[in-house]
Amino acid sequence: MPEKLLLAKKYAGTKQNFKTQLFLKIAVNTRFLIPDRLTDVGKFTHEVLRRLAVKYPEHEFYFLFDRAFDPQYIYSVNVKPVVVYPSVRHPVLYYWWYQVSLARALQKIKPDVFLSTDGMTTLNARVPRVTVMSDLVVEHFPQEVDYLSRKYLKNYNPRFAQISAKIITFSAFTRQEISRLYKINSGKIEVVAPAAGEEFRKIDFGRQVAVRQKYTNGEAYFISVGALQPRQNIANLFRAFDLFKEKTGSEVKLLIAGNNKLKSRGIKQVYKQMRFKSEVVFTDRVKDAELIELYGAAVAAVYVPLRADAGISVIEAQKCGCPVVAAATGALPEVAGAGALLVNPVAIEEISEALIQVYHDLEVRSRLVQAGFRNTEKFSWDKSAEKVMRLLEETVKTQATSRAHL
């Protein structure tokens, strides 16, 4: 009987800490670890894995990339990078990479558990799988997913959910949605909340002045972070900002930080019709160092998507001492806590009134900042990493114990 199974059998039912009994071989899908292009999933992957690799030197981590990797993501000597081709740069390659190339790599590595952080996994490997399913865009906004990706995900997402021993998601809201849509017992879905890095913090007044001078010619501004996609409700934000300007006559600007291409015809049309479109400032995607300064100098961060499965941007803004206006939908109420003014994302007047309130009322701003700081104390990458490791160990233990009893 293999050593790991003997250990599982020996210690089954004891109160000893399982992590001290096994030296695990953990394979991880690290496709999203791309320098300067970390999405929310990429941030989660980076922050969790760099902690696990250092804290658990007894375990071996096999990082599976689909292209040449950056050495900064090889966090420790117990991390072994493996490049699995072809690079997944087109939806046609989803099937080949996950169901053929990845399956072959796992067969060669023979890991004790496979962690995939991008919502997809392989169906063709005899290894327990833990899968992070962080959003359900293909279910709620299928029109925003290209045809080939949509067909693949609609077909395979339920199967990924079924075959995974454990599913990790970012919010209780998304946990319920996965259970409902894919007919999954909610008991195998665990919430592991993202956090904001320690680098997110307040900046001093002098720096705030310099940031405003750099981006908005010294004027105050609201900031909205994210891609210009219909589900982010940018059209209604534009309308609400126009209304805010009409009512206040202020010099405040709206700064959009993220992909600055107006691809959506609807968003483009609303922007063209704006009375105050000259007061909207577009930056391209910004690095975290710039984002921290932009949050720190803003009147407020405005995040009003039609639906949100996570909300890392809210936590990051709060940690920088930035008041938040957020949509009262999806996961945002549970993520934002008392540190945000919650609004109906389809009620333009309501969004506009929230902007007016947070702009004019210093007491409201101060209350939101303090409540935001308290709220961020609930979130910690250290705690998130520990929970992921516990789930990986539990998965291996369950698998080993069931085999030992065969």
mmCIF file of C-alpha atoms in Angstrom:
data_model
loop_
_atom_site.group_PDB
_atom_site.id
_atom_site.type_symbol
_atom_site.label_atom_id
_atom_site.label_comp_id
_atom_site.label_asym_id
_atom_site.label_seq_id
_atom_site.Cartn_x
_atom_site.Cartn_y
_atom_site.Cartn_z
ATOM 1 C CA MET A 1 0.000 0.000 0.000
ATOM 2 C CA PRO A 2 1.449 3.466 -0.921
ATOM 3 C CA GLU A 3 2.977 5.450 1.947
ATOM 4 C CA LYS A 4 0.333 8.194 1.803
ATOM 5 C CA LEU A 5 -2.495 5.681 2.113
ATOM 6 C CA LEU A 6 -0.781 3.929 5.014
ATOM 7 C CA LEU A 7 -0.490 7.255 6.789
ATOM 8 C CA ALA A 8 -4.121 8.101 6.064
ATOM 9 C CA LYS A 9 -5.197 4.739 7.449
ATOM 10 C CA LYS A 10 -2.936 5.048 10.483
ATOM 11 C CA TYR A 11 -4.161 8.495 11.439
ATOM 12 C CA ALA A 12 -7.791 8.214 10.324
ATOM 13 C CA GLY A 13 -10.021 9.298 13.182
ATOM 14 C CA THR A 14 -7.221 10.800 15.285
ATOM 15 C CA LYS A 15 -7.120 14.401 16.444
ATOM 16 C CA GLN A 16 -3.635 15.002 15.079
ATOM 17 C CA ASN A 17 -3.157 17.775 12.563
ATOM 18 C CA PHE A 18 -3.290 16.139 9.139
ATOM 19 C CA LYS A 19 -0.824 18.538 7.542
ATOM 20 C CA THR A 20 1.980 17.165 9.729
ATOM 21 C CA GLN A 21 1.343 13.624 8.484
ATOM 22 C CA LEU A 22 1.660 14.048 4.714
ATOM 23 C CA PHE A 23 4.087 15.524 2.265
ATOM 24 C CA LEU A 24 1.758 16.537 -0.516
ATOM 25 C CA LYS A 25 2.349 16.944 -4.199
ATOM 26 C CA ILE A 26 0.016 19.756 -5.281
ATOM 27 C CA ALA A 27 -0.506 20.666 -8.936
ATOM 28 C CA VAL A 28 -1.954 24.101 -9.686
ATOM 29 C CA ASN A 29 -3.324 25.723 -12.827
ATOM 30 C CA THR A 30 -1.389 29.003 -12.926
ATOM 31 C CA ARG A 31 -2.389 30.247 -16.398
ATOM 32 C CA PHE A 32 -3.559 33.565 -14.969
ATOM 33 C CA LEU A 33 -0.223 34.529 -13.394
ATOM 34 C CA ILE A 34 0.699 37.097 -16.034
ATOM 35 C CA PRO A 35 2.795 40.152 -15.031
ATOM 36 C CA ASP A 36 0.914 43.486 -14.975
ATOM 37 C CA ARG A 37 -2.262 41.752 -16.142
ATOM 38 C CA LEU A 38 -3.559 40.155 -12.969
ATOM 39 C CA THR A 39 -7.338 39.947 -12.970
ATOM 40 C CA ASP A 40 -9.231 39.296 -9.729
ATOM 41 C CA VAL A 41 -8.606 35.582 -10.335
ATOM 42 C CA GLY A 42 -4.934 36.313 -10.982
ATOM 43 C CA LYS A 43 -4.636 38.297 -7.748
ATOM 44 C CA PHE A 44 -6.283 35.496 -5.788
ATOM 45 C CA THR A 45 -3.960 32.927 -7.362
ATOM 46 C CA HIS A 46 -0.852 35.024 -6.699
ATOM 47 C CA GLU A 47 -1.652 36.034 -3.127
ATOM 48 C CA VAL A 48 -2.716 32.553 -2.019
ATOM 49 C CA LEU A 49 0.033 30.570 -3.731
ATOM 50 C CA ARG A 50 2.918 32.776 -2.638
ATOM 51 C CA ARG A 51 1.851 32.265 0.959
ATOM 52 C CA LEU A 52 1.315 28.523 0.663
ATOM 53 C CA ALA A 53 4.619 27.852 -1.093
ATOM 54 C CA VAL A 54 6.607 29.646 1.613
ATOM 55 C CA LYS A 55 4.635 28.475 4.635
ATOM 56 C CA TYR A 56 4.522 24.809 3.610
ATOM 57 C CA PRO A 57 8.046 23.894 2.453
ATOM 58 C CA GLU A 58 7.267 20.212 3.087
ATOM 59 C CA HIS A 59 4.842 20.201 0.146
ATOM 60 C CA GLU A 60 5.789 20.179 -3.538
ATOM 61 C CA PHE A 61 3.913 22.610 -5.772
ATOM 62 C CA TYR A 62 3.755 22.051 -9.518
ATOM 63 C CA PHE A 63 2.719 25.284 -11.246
ATOM 64 C CA LEU A 64 1.216 24.571 -14.659
ATOM 65 C CA PHE A 65 1.591 27.489 -17.080
ATOM 66 C CA ASP A 66 0.440 27.627 -20.697
ATOM 67 C CA ARG A 67 3.237 29.947 -21.843
ATOM 68 C CA ALA A 68 6.685 31.152 -20.796
ATOM 69 C CA PHE A 69 6.400 32.133 -17.146
ATOM 70 C CA ASP A 70 7.780 35.030 -15.147
ATOM 71 C CA PRO A 71 10.326 33.922 -12.482
ATOM 72 C CA GLN A 72 8.681 36.217 -9.919
ATOM 73 C CA TYR A 73 5.910 33.621 -9.603
ATOM 74 C CA ILE A 74 8.294 30.855 -8.570
ATOM 75 C CA TYR A 75 7.970 31.786 -4.932
ATOM 76 C CA SER A 76 10.118 29.122 -3.305
ATOM 77 C CA VAL A 77 12.428 26.172 -3.979
ATOM 78 C CA ASN A 78 9.498 23.776 -3.535
ATOM 79 C CA VAL A 79 7.757 25.262 -6.594
ATOM 80 C CA LYS A 80 8.372 23.404 -9.832
ATOM 81 C CA PRO A 81 7.177 25.247 -12.962
ATOM 82 C CA VAL A 82 5.833 23.205 -15.859
ATOM 83 C CA VAL A 83 4.858 24.735 -19.204
ATOM 84 C CA VAL A 84 1.966 22.866 -20.788
ATOM 85 C CA TYR A 85 1.391 23.710 -24.433
ATOM 86 C CA PRO A 86 -0.392 24.949 -26.451
ATOM 87 C CA SER A 87 -0.913 28.434 -25.074
ATOM 88 C CA VAL A 88 -4.631 29.023 -24.575
ATOM 89 C CA ARG A 89 -5.062 32.198 -26.589
ATOM 90 C CA HIS A 90 -8.247 31.137 -28.365
ATOM 91 C CA PRO A 91 -11.430 29.373 -27.161
ATOM 92 C CA VAL A 92 -10.820 26.548 -29.645
ATOM 93 C CA LEU A 93 -7.829 25.540 -27.510
ATOM 94 C CA TYR A 94 -9.790 25.255 -24.244
ATOM 95 C CA TYR A 95 -10.660 21.651 -24.906
ATOM 96 C CA TRP A 96 -7.201 20.619 -26.050
ATOM 97 C CA TRP A 97 -5.361 22.275 -23.170
ATOM 98 C CA TYR A 98 -7.627 21.156 -20.315
ATOM 99 C CA GLN A 99 -8.809 17.791 -21.555
ATOM 100 C CA VAL A 100 -5.690 16.582 -23.400
ATOM 101 C CA SER A 101 -2.449 18.444 -22.584
ATOM 102 C CA LEU A 102 -3.265 19.132 -18.939
ATOM 103 C CA ALA A 103 -4.543 15.600 -18.394
ATOM 104 C CA ARG A 104 -1.276 14.208 -19.766
ATOM 105 C CA ALA A 105 0.780 16.523 -17.558
ATOM 106 C CA LEU A 106 -1.144 15.437 -14.462
ATOM 107 C CA GLN A 107 -0.721 11.792 -15.394
ATOM 108 C CA LYS A 108 3.034 12.352 -15.532
ATOM 109 C CA ILE A 109 3.246 14.412 -12.306
ATOM 110 C CA LYS A 110 0.871 12.160 -10.336
ATOM 111 C CA PRO A 111 -0.164 14.857 -7.833
ATOM 112 C CA ASP A 112 -2.200 14.182 -4.713
ATOM 113 C CA VAL A 113 -4.584 16.995 -5.607
ATOM 114 C CA PHE A 114 -5.127 19.455 -8.467
ATOM 115 C CA LEU A 115 -6.132 23.066 -7.800
ATOM 116 C CA SER A 116 -7.519 25.082 -10.708
ATOM 117 C CA THR A 117 -8.209 28.749 -10.042
ATOM 118 C CA ASP A 118 -9.854 29.835 -13.303
ATOM 119 C CA GLY A 119 -13.143 27.940 -13.090
ATOM 120 C CA MET A 120 -12.111 25.221 -15.544
ATOM 121 C CA THR A 121 -10.556 21.832 -14.885
ATOM 122 C CA THR A 122 -9.851 18.548 -16.615
ATOM 123 C CA LEU A 123 -12.343 15.719 -16.783
ATOM 124 C CA ASN A 124 -9.672 13.234 -17.827
ATOM 125 C CA ALA A 125 -7.472 12.680 -14.794
ATOM 126 C CA ARG A 126 -7.619 10.349 -11.810
ATOM 127 C CA VAL A 127 -6.821 12.997 -9.245
ATOM 128 C CA PRO A 128 -9.098 14.816 -6.791
ATOM 129 C CA ARG A 129 -9.861 18.299 -8.061
ATOM 130 C CA VAL A 130 -10.460 21.552 -6.192
ATOM 131 C CA THR A 131 -11.805 24.244 -8.511
ATOM 132 C CA VAL A 132 -12.192 27.973 -7.959
ATOM 133 C CA MET A 133 -15.372 29.217 -9.651
ATOM 134 C CA SER A 134 -15.319 32.955 -9.050
ATOM 135 C CA ASP A 135 -17.971 34.233 -11.428
ATOM 136 C CA LEU A 136 -20.909 33.110 -13.519
ATOM 137 C CA VAL A 137 -20.758 35.666 -16.318
ATOM 138 C CA VAL A 138 -21.616 33.059 -18.948
ATOM 139 C CA GLU A 139 -24.875 32.289 -17.121
ATOM 140 C CA HIS A 140 -26.008 35.826 -16.338
ATOM 141 C CA PHE A 141 -24.506 37.803 -19.238
ATOM 142 C CA PRO A 142 -24.053 35.262 -22.057
ATOM 143 C CA GLN A 143 -24.166 38.029 -24.671
ATOM 144 C CA GLU A 144 -20.864 39.359 -23.297
ATOM 145 C CA VAL A 145 -19.044 36.069 -23.860
ATOM 146 C CA ASP A 146 -17.843 35.248 -27.361
ATOM 147 C CA TYR A 147 -19.723 32.460 -29.139
ATOM 148 C CA LEU A 148 -17.089 29.717 -28.895
ATOM 149 C CA SER A 149 -16.287 30.397 -25.230
ATOM 150 C CA ARG A 150 -19.988 30.536 -24.438
ATOM 151 C CA LYS A 151 -20.658 27.164 -26.075
ATOM 152 C CA TYR A 152 -17.723 25.563 -24.279
ATOM 153 C CA LEU A 153 -18.509 26.988 -20.849
ATOM 154 C CA LYS A 154 -22.252 26.321 -21.019
ATOM 155 C CA ASN A 155 -21.486 22.703 -21.854
ATOM 156 C CA TYR A 156 -18.574 22.119 -19.481
ATOM 157 C CA ASN A 157 -19.157 24.328 -16.427
ATOM 158 C CA PRO A 158 -21.789 21.990 -14.929
ATOM 159 C CA ARG A 159 -19.453 19.045 -15.519
ATOM 160 C CA PHE A 160 -16.517 20.866 -13.931
ATOM 161 C CA ALA A 161 -18.681 21.564 -10.898
ATOM 162 C CA GLN A 162 -19.882 17.968 -10.667
ATOM 163 C CA ILE A 163 -16.465 16.342 -10.959
ATOM 164 C CA SER A 164 -14.700 18.658 -8.497
ATOM 165 C CA ALA A 165 -14.272 17.267 -4.991
ATOM 166 C CA LYS A 166 -14.457 20.820 -3.648
ATOM 167 C CA ILE A 167 -15.461 24.135 -5.200
ATOM 168 C CA ILE A 168 -14.104 27.443 -3.938
ATOM 169 C CA THR A 169 -15.935 30.677 -4.597
ATOM 170 C CA PHE A 170 -15.546 34.259 -3.404
ATOM 171 C CA SER A 171 -18.938 35.005 -1.828
ATOM 172 C CA ALA A 172 -21.957 33.386 -0.205
ATOM 173 C CA PHE A 173 -24.047 34.847 -3.027
ATOM 174 C CA THR A 174 -22.063 32.999 -5.706
ATOM 175 C CA ARG A 175 -22.069 29.845 -3.583
ATOM 176 C CA GLN A 176 -25.863 29.829 -3.722
ATOM 177 C CA GLU A 177 -25.858 30.551 -7.454
ATOM 178 C CA ILE A 178 -23.470 27.684 -8.259
ATOM 179 C CA SER A 179 -25.556 25.306 -6.175
ATOM 180 C CA ARG A 180 -28.779 26.430 -7.857
ATOM 181 C CA LEU A 181 -27.584 26.574 -11.463
ATOM 182 C CA TYR A 182 -25.455 23.433 -11.523
ATOM 183 C CA LYS A 183 -27.482 21.330 -9.067
ATOM 184 C CA ILE A 184 -24.505 21.003 -6.701
ATOM 185 C CA ASN A 185 -24.792 20.191 -3.010
ATOM 186 C CA SER A 186 -23.828 23.457 -1.324
ATOM 187 C CA GLY A 187 -21.890 21.430 1.254
ATOM 188 C CA LYS A 188 -19.005 20.954 -1.162
ATOM 189 C CA ILE A 189 -18.848 24.667 -2.055
ATOM 190 C CA GLU A 190 -16.642 26.747 0.236
ATOM 191 C CA VAL A 191 -16.408 30.539 0.410
ATOM 192 C CA VAL A 192 -12.830 31.821 0.489
ATOM 193 C CA ALA A 193 -13.038 35.592 0.414
ATOM 194 C CA PRO A 194 -10.410 37.621 -1.438
ATOM 195 C CA ALA A 195 -8.679 40.499 0.324
ATOM 196 C CA ALA A 196 -6.597 43.572 -0.437
ATOM 197 C CA GLY A 197 -2.830 43.478 -0.215
ATOM 198 C CA GLU A 198 -0.913 45.282 2.520
ATOM 199 C CA GLU A 199 0.275 47.775 -0.086
ATOM 200 C CA PHE A 200 -3.252 49.221 -0.246
ATOM 201 C CA ARG A 201 -3.275 52.060 2.301
ATOM 202 C CA LYS A 202 -4.017 55.764 2.682
ATOM 203 C CA ILE A 203 -1.738 58.296 1.051
ATOM 204 C CA ASP A 204 -0.885 61.644 2.625
ATOM 205 C CA PHE A 205 -2.519 64.936 1.673
ATOM 206 C CA GLY A 206 0.441 66.185 -0.324
ATOM 207 C CA ARG A 207 0.407 63.064 -2.447
ATOM 208 C CA GLN A 208 -3.352 63.402 -2.972
ATOM 209 C CA VAL A 209 -2.839 66.887 -4.378
ATOM 210 C CA ALA A 210 -0.097 65.629 -6.713
ATOM 211 C CA VAL A 211 -2.268 62.755 -7.970
ATOM 212 C CA ARG A 212 -5.201 65.066 -8.735
ATOM 213 C CA GLN A 213 -2.856 67.425 -10.533
ATOM 214 C CA LYS A 214 -1.495 64.581 -12.645
ATOM 215 C CA TYR A 215 -4.798 63.023 -13.695
ATOM 216 C CA THR A 216 -7.491 65.729 -13.502
ATOM 217 C CA ASN A 217 -5.643 69.062 -13.559
ATOM 218 C CA GLY A 218 -6.102 69.371 -9.825
ATOM 219 C CA GLU A 219 -9.872 68.792 -9.780
ATOM 220 C CA ALA A 220 -11.681 66.402 -7.453
ATOM 221 C CA TYR A 221 -12.917 63.190 -9.053
ATOM 222 C CA PHE A 222 -14.932 60.019 -8.629
ATOM 223 C CA ILE A 223 -13.178 56.823 -9.703
ATOM 224 C CA SER A 224 -14.637 53.744 -11.347
ATOM 225 C CA VAL A 225 -12.327 50.769 -11.859
ATOM 226 C CA GLY A 226 -12.942 48.032 -14.412
ATOM 227 C CA ALA A 227 -13.457 47.188 -18.050
ATOM 228 C CA LEU A 228 -16.037 49.118 -20.076
ATOM 229 C CA GLN A 229 -18.474 46.219 -20.384
ATOM 230 C CA PRO A 230 -22.289 46.444 -20.299
ATOM 231 C CA ARG A 231 -22.517 44.296 -17.149
ATOM 232 C CA GLN A 232 -20.416 46.895 -15.326
ATOM 233 C CA ASN A 233 -23.322 49.312 -15.868
ATOM 234 C CA ILE A 234 -21.078 52.055 -17.213
ATOM 235 C CA ALA A 235 -23.932 53.534 -19.273
ATOM 236 C CA ASN A 236 -26.006 54.222 -16.157
ATOM 237 C CA LEU A 237 -22.943 55.590 -14.382
ATOM 238 C CA PHE A 238 -22.454 58.048 -17.258
ATOM 239 C CA ARG A 239 -26.111 59.095 -17.014
ATOM 240 C CA ALA A 240 -25.907 59.472 -13.228
ATOM 241 C CA PHE A 241 -22.719 61.526 -13.486
ATOM 242 C CA ASP A 242 -24.363 63.839 -16.027
ATOM 243 C CA LEU A 243 -27.257 64.330 -13.615
ATOM 244 C CA PHE A 244 -24.834 64.956 -10.741
ATOM 245 C CA LYS A 245 -23.095 67.671 -12.762
ATOM 246 C CA GLU A 246 -26.384 69.308 -13.731
ATOM 247 C CA LYS A 247 -27.568 69.428 -10.121
ATOM 248 C CA THR A 248 -24.332 70.551 -8.471
ATOM 249 C CA GLY A 249 -22.537 72.607 -11.111
ATOM 250 C CA SER A 250 -19.314 71.318 -9.554
ATOM 251 C CA GLU A 251 -15.955 70.836 -11.250
ATOM 252 C CA VAL A 252 -15.756 67.184 -10.169
ATOM 253 C CA LYS A 253 -14.664 64.728 -12.850
ATOM 254 C CA LEU A 254 -15.297 61.029 -13.413
ATOM 255 C CA LEU A 255 -12.131 58.969 -13.850
ATOM 256 C CA ILE A 256 -12.466 55.550 -15.491
ATOM 257 C CA ALA A 257 -9.476 53.303 -14.718
ATOM 258 C CA GLY A 258 -9.264 50.181 -16.848
ATOM 259 C CA ASN A 259 -9.536 49.126 -20.450
ATOM 260 C CA ASN A 260 -10.490 52.391 -22.122
ATOM 261 C CA LYS A 261 -11.940 51.013 -25.349
ATOM 262 C CA LEU A 262 -15.640 51.794 -25.785
ATOM 263 C CA LYS A 263 -16.464 48.570 -27.642
ATOM 264 C CA SER A 264 -20.136 48.348 -26.686
ATOM 265 C CA ARG A 265 -22.392 50.225 -29.083
ATOM 266 C CA GLY A 266 -24.805 51.025 -26.252
ATOM 267 C CA ILE A 267 -22.124 52.458 -23.964
ATOM 268 C CA LYS A 268 -20.586 54.398 -26.837
ATOM 269 C CA GLN A 269 -23.953 55.922 -27.719
ATOM 270 C CA VAL A 270 -24.651 57.009 -24.136
ATOM 271 C CA TYR A 271 -21.179 58.534 -23.894
ATOM 272 C CA LYS A 272 -21.682 60.514 -27.111
ATOM 273 C CA GLN A 273 -24.964 61.890 -25.770
ATOM 274 C CA MET A 274 -23.466 63.013 -22.446
ATOM 275 C CA ARG A 275 -23.656 66.720 -21.768
ATOM 276 C CA PHE A 276 -20.512 66.538 -19.633
ATOM 277 C CA LYS A 277 -18.513 63.923 -21.516
ATOM 278 C CA SER A 278 -15.509 66.260 -21.517
ATOM 279 C CA GLU A 279 -15.431 65.783 -17.730
ATOM 280 C CA VAL A 280 -14.883 62.020 -18.068
ATOM 281 C CA VAL A 281 -11.210 61.025 -17.893
ATOM 282 C CA PHE A 282 -10.112 57.647 -19.242
ATOM 283 C CA THR A 283 -6.911 55.948 -18.187
ATOM 284 C CA ASP A 284 -5.866 52.594 -19.550
ATOM 285 C CA ARG A 285 -5.275 49.634 -17.245
ATOM 286 C CA VAL A 286 -3.236 50.827 -14.254
ATOM 287 C CA LYS A 287 -0.788 48.994 -12.021
ATOM 288 C CA ASP A 288 -1.555 48.568 -8.333
ATOM 289 C CA ALA A 289 0.876 51.317 -7.323
ATOM 290 C CA GLU A 290 -1.058 53.810 -9.470
ATOM 291 C CA LEU A 291 -4.417 52.408 -8.399
ATOM 292 C CA ILE A 292 -3.581 52.932 -4.723
ATOM 293 C CA GLU A 293 -2.860 56.597 -5.398
ATOM 294 C CA LEU A 294 -5.991 57.015 -7.507
ATOM 295 C CA TYR A 295 -8.155 55.571 -4.738
ATOM 296 C CA GLY A 296 -6.361 57.648 -2.123
ATOM 297 C CA ALA A 297 -7.033 60.949 -3.903
ATOM 298 C CA ALA A 298 -10.633 60.263 -5.008
ATOM 299 C CA VAL A 299 -13.817 61.737 -3.554
ATOM 300 C CA ALA A 300 -15.287 58.240 -3.776
ATOM 301 C CA ALA A 301 -15.036 54.970 -5.672
ATOM 302 C CA VAL A 302 -18.186 54.110 -7.607
ATOM 303 C CA TYR A 303 -18.869 50.441 -8.352
ATOM 304 C CA VAL A 304 -22.405 49.846 -9.621
ATOM 305 C CA PRO A 305 -22.406 46.673 -11.772
ATOM 306 C CA LEU A 306 -25.685 45.008 -12.639
ATOM 307 C CA ARG A 307 -24.395 41.920 -10.887
ATOM 308 C CA ALA A 308 -21.170 41.111 -9.044
ATOM 309 C CA ASP A 309 -19.885 37.751 -7.837
ATOM 310 C CA ALA A 310 -16.970 39.165 -5.850
ATOM 311 C CA GLY A 311 -15.862 42.729 -5.112
ATOM 312 C CA ILE A 312 -12.103 42.955 -4.645
ATOM 313 C CA SER A 313 -12.224 46.542 -5.944
ATOM 314 C CA VAL A 314 -14.500 47.546 -3.060
ATOM 315 C CA ILE A 315 -12.131 46.099 -0.447
ATOM 316 C CA GLU A 316 -9.101 47.727 -2.081
ATOM 317 C CA ALA A 317 -10.807 51.132 -2.166
ATOM 318 C CA GLN A 318 -11.892 50.860 1.471
ATOM 319 C CA LYS A 319 -8.385 49.935 2.559
ATOM 320 C CA CYS A 320 -7.095 53.101 0.878
ATOM 321 C CA GLY A 321 -9.536 55.205 2.905
ATOM 322 C CA CYS A 322 -11.757 55.877 -0.096
ATOM 323 C CA PRO A 323 -15.544 56.177 0.433
ATOM 324 C CA VAL A 324 -17.518 53.732 -1.708
ATOM 325 C CA VAL A 325 -20.795 53.918 -3.617
ATOM 326 C CA ALA A 326 -21.778 50.370 -4.594
ATOM 327 C CA ALA A 327 -24.657 48.485 -6.162
ATOM 328 C CA ALA A 328 -27.017 46.759 -3.750
ATOM 329 C CA THR A 329 -26.893 43.598 -5.860
ATOM 330 C CA GLY A 330 -25.104 40.273 -5.980
ATOM 331 C CA ALA A 331 -22.205 39.858 -3.583
ATOM 332 C CA LEU A 332 -21.580 43.558 -2.978
ATOM 333 C CA PRO A 333 -23.722 44.066 0.153
ATOM 334 C CA GLU A 334 -21.910 41.204 1.933
ATOM 335 C CA VAL A 335 -18.505 42.406 0.724
ATOM 336 C CA ALA A 336 -18.939 46.144 1.338
ATOM 337 C CA GLY A 337 -20.592 45.845 4.742
ATOM 338 C CA ALA A 338 -21.400 49.217 6.307
ATOM 339 C CA GLY A 339 -18.555 50.870 4.404
ATOM 340 C CA ALA A 340 -20.554 51.838 1.315
ATOM 341 C CA LEU A 341 -23.626 53.729 0.193
ATOM 342 C CA LEU A 342 -25.681 51.025 -1.524
ATOM 343 C CA VAL A 343 -27.787 51.978 -4.545
ATOM 344 C CA ASN A 344 -30.087 50.365 -7.074
ATOM 345 C CA PRO A 345 -27.848 50.086 -10.159
ATOM 346 C CA VAL A 346 -30.714 50.708 -12.593
ATOM 347 C CA ALA A 347 -31.987 53.787 -10.721
ATOM 348 C CA ILE A 348 -30.029 56.678 -12.250
ATOM 349 C CA GLU A 349 -31.515 59.254 -9.877
ATOM 350 C CA GLU A 350 -30.516 57.127 -6.878
ATOM 351 C CA ILE A 351 -26.916 56.779 -8.071
ATOM 352 C CA SER A 352 -26.766 60.514 -8.721
ATOM 353 C CA GLU A 353 -28.121 61.343 -5.252
ATOM 354 C CA ALA A 354 -25.497 59.068 -3.675
ATOM 355 C CA LEU A 355 -22.779 60.931 -5.579
ATOM 356 C CA ILE A 356 -24.178 64.246 -4.374
ATOM 357 C CA GLN A 357 -24.362 63.001 -0.793
ATOM 358 C CA VAL A 358 -20.821 61.658 -0.665
ATOM 359 C CA TYR A 359 -19.494 64.798 -2.382
ATOM 360 C CA HIS A 360 -21.258 67.391 -0.219
ATOM 361 C CA ASP A 361 -21.483 65.696 3.180
ATOM 362 C CA LEU A 362 -18.124 65.465 4.950
ATOM 363 C CA GLU A 363 -19.730 63.576 7.821
ATOM 364 C CA VAL A 364 -20.995 60.876 5.451
ATOM 365 C CA ARG A 365 -17.565 60.601 3.849
ATOM 366 C CA SER A 366 -15.876 60.263 7.221
ATOM 367 C CA ARG A 367 -18.378 57.637 8.352
ATOM 368 C CA LEU A 368 -17.871 55.594 5.184
ATOM 369 C CA VAL A 369 -14.085 55.771 5.495
ATOM 370 C CA GLN A 370 -14.089 54.560 9.102
ATOM 371 C CA ALA A 371 -16.662 51.845 8.402
ATOM 372 C CA GLY A 372 -14.613 50.802 5.384
ATOM 373 C CA PHE A 373 -11.461 50.412 7.462
ATOM 374 C CA ARG A 374 -13.355 48.257 9.960
ATOM 375 C CA ASN A 375 -14.845 46.198 7.152
ATOM 376 C CA THR A 376 -11.473 45.379 5.588
ATOM 377 C CA GLU A 377 -10.341 43.822 8.861
ATOM 378 C CA LYS A 378 -12.613 40.867 8.017
ATOM 379 C CA PHE A 379 -10.532 40.072 4.951
ATOM 380 C CA SER A 380 -7.016 38.656 5.004
ATOM 381 C CA TRP A 381 -4.942 36.903 2.357
ATOM 382 C CA ASP A 382 -3.273 34.921 5.156
ATOM 383 C CA LYS A 383 -6.651 33.578 6.275
ATOM 384 C CA SER A 384 -7.664 32.897 2.672
ATOM 385 C CA ALA A 385 -4.471 30.933 2.025
ATOM 386 C CA GLU A 386 -4.926 28.895 5.202
ATOM 387 C CA LYS A 387 -8.466 28.007 4.224
ATOM 388 C CA VAL A 388 -7.353 26.903 0.758
ATOM 389 C CA MET A 389 -4.670 24.666 2.283
ATOM 390 C CA ARG A 390 -7.182 23.170 4.698
ATOM 391 C CA LEU A 391 -9.503 22.350 1.787
ATOM 392 C CA LEU A 392 -6.661 20.776 -0.203
ATOM 393 C CA GLU A 393 -5.602 18.652 2.768
ATOM 394 C CA GLU A 394 -9.178 17.617 3.537
ATOM 395 C CA THR A 395 -9.653 16.605 -0.093
ATOM 396 C CA VAL A 396 -6.520 14.443 -0.068
ATOM 397 C CA LYS A 397 -7.422 12.930 3.290
ATOM 398 C CA THR A 398 -10.949 12.052 2.134
ATOM 399 C CA GLN A 399 -9.629 10.490 -1.063
ATOM 400 C CA ALA A 400 -6.868 8.546 0.713
ATOM 401 C CA THR A 401 -9.197 7.295 3.428
ATOM 402 C CA SER A 402 -11.802 6.097 0.931
ATOM 403 C CA ARG A 403 -9.126 4.213 -1.036
ATOM 404 C CA ALA A 404 -7.704 2.709 2.148
ATOM 405 C CA HIS A 405 -11.105 1.189 2.894
ATOM 406 C CA LEU A 406 -11.492 -0.385 -0.556
#
